[in-house]
Amino acid sequence: GDGTALLRRIVREACQHLEPAGLLALELAPAQASDVTQCLVSAGFSEVAQHRDLSGRVRVVSAIRPLGG
């Protein structure tokens, strides 16, 4: 596959490994950015942001772990 399933799993399991308000940053292919961003929002993460590389392509999506999650 395109690796998006693995990124979704990381998002699902992140709260087990992050402190409350901990930062999750995922490096990804630009084509995965929209799906992963939506997955983070749906999982309750805050401050979800996309970060672009020098070519202007989204290469990292970051988010803050929910306090109650």
Short mmCIF file of C-alpha atoms in Angstrom, two decimals:
data_model
loop_
_atom_site.label_atom_id
_atom_site.label_comp_id
_atom_site.label_asym_id
_atom_site.label_seq_id
_atom_site.Cartn_x
_atom_site.Cartn_y
_atom_site.Cartn_z
CA GLY A 1 0.00 0.00 0.00
CA ASP A 2 0.93 3.64 0.22
CA GLY A 3 1.90 3.49 3.90
CA THR A 4 -1.13 5.48 5.03
CA ALA A 5 -2.45 2.49 6.99
CA LEU A 6 0.72 2.47 9.08
CA LEU A 7 0.42 6.22 9.71
CA ARG A 8 -3.22 5.74 10.80
CA ARG A 9 -2.07 3.03 13.23
CA ILE A 10 0.57 5.38 14.67
CA VAL A 11 -2.12 8.03 15.20
CA ARG A 12 -4.45 5.48 16.85
CA GLU A 13 -1.76 4.26 19.23
CA ALA A 14 0.04 7.56 19.87
CA CYS A 15 -1.84 8.38 23.07
CA GLN A 16 -0.42 5.24 24.68
CA HIS A 17 3.11 6.59 24.17
CA LEU A 18 2.83 10.38 24.46
CA GLU A 19 2.52 12.45 27.61
CA PRO A 20 -0.58 14.69 27.81
CA ALA A 21 0.00 17.63 25.45
CA GLY A 22 2.92 15.73 23.87
CA LEU A 23 3.89 16.47 20.27
CA LEU A 24 3.43 13.94 17.48
CA ALA A 25 5.22 14.70 14.19
CA LEU A 26 4.88 12.38 11.21
CA GLU A 27 7.03 12.55 8.10
CA LEU A 28 5.00 11.48 5.08
CA ALA A 29 4.54 11.65 1.36
CA PRO A 30 2.67 14.74 0.20
CA ALA A 31 -0.20 12.57 -1.10
CA GLN A 32 -0.78 11.25 2.46
CA ALA A 33 -1.01 14.66 4.14
CA SER A 34 -4.74 15.28 3.79
CA ASP A 35 -5.75 11.83 5.02
CA VAL A 36 -3.37 11.89 7.99
CA THR A 37 -4.42 15.44 8.90
CA GLN A 38 -8.07 14.36 8.97
CA CYS A 39 -7.20 11.27 11.01
CA LEU A 40 -5.45 13.43 13.65
CA VAL A 41 -8.40 15.84 13.84
CA SER A 42 -10.85 12.94 14.15
CA ALA A 43 -8.73 11.40 16.92
CA GLY A 44 -9.03 14.61 18.95
CA PHE A 45 -5.51 15.96 18.48
CA SER A 46 -5.13 19.74 18.69
CA GLU A 47 -2.91 22.22 16.88
CA VAL A 48 -2.80 19.97 13.83
CA ALA A 49 -0.43 21.57 11.32
CA GLN A 50 1.10 20.75 7.97
CA HIS A 51 4.76 21.65 7.36
CA ARG A 52 6.21 22.09 3.89
CA ASP A 53 9.65 21.23 2.57
CA LEU A 54 11.80 23.62 0.55
CA SER A 55 9.93 22.59 -2.61
CA GLY A 56 6.61 23.62 -1.08
CA ARG A 57 5.28 20.07 -0.61
CA VAL A 58 3.74 18.98 2.68
CA ARG A 59 6.25 16.55 4.24
CA VAL A 60 5.39 16.61 7.96
CA VAL A 61 2.11 16.77 9.85
CA SER A 62 2.30 17.60 13.56
CA ALA A 63 -0.27 17.64 16.33
CA ILE A 64 -0.62 17.82 20.12
CA ARG A 65 -1.94 14.82 22.07
CA PRO A 66 -5.35 15.37 23.63
CA LEU A 67 -5.19 15.98 27.38
CA GLY A 68 -7.81 13.36 28.17
CA GLY A 69 -6.76 10.80 25.57
#
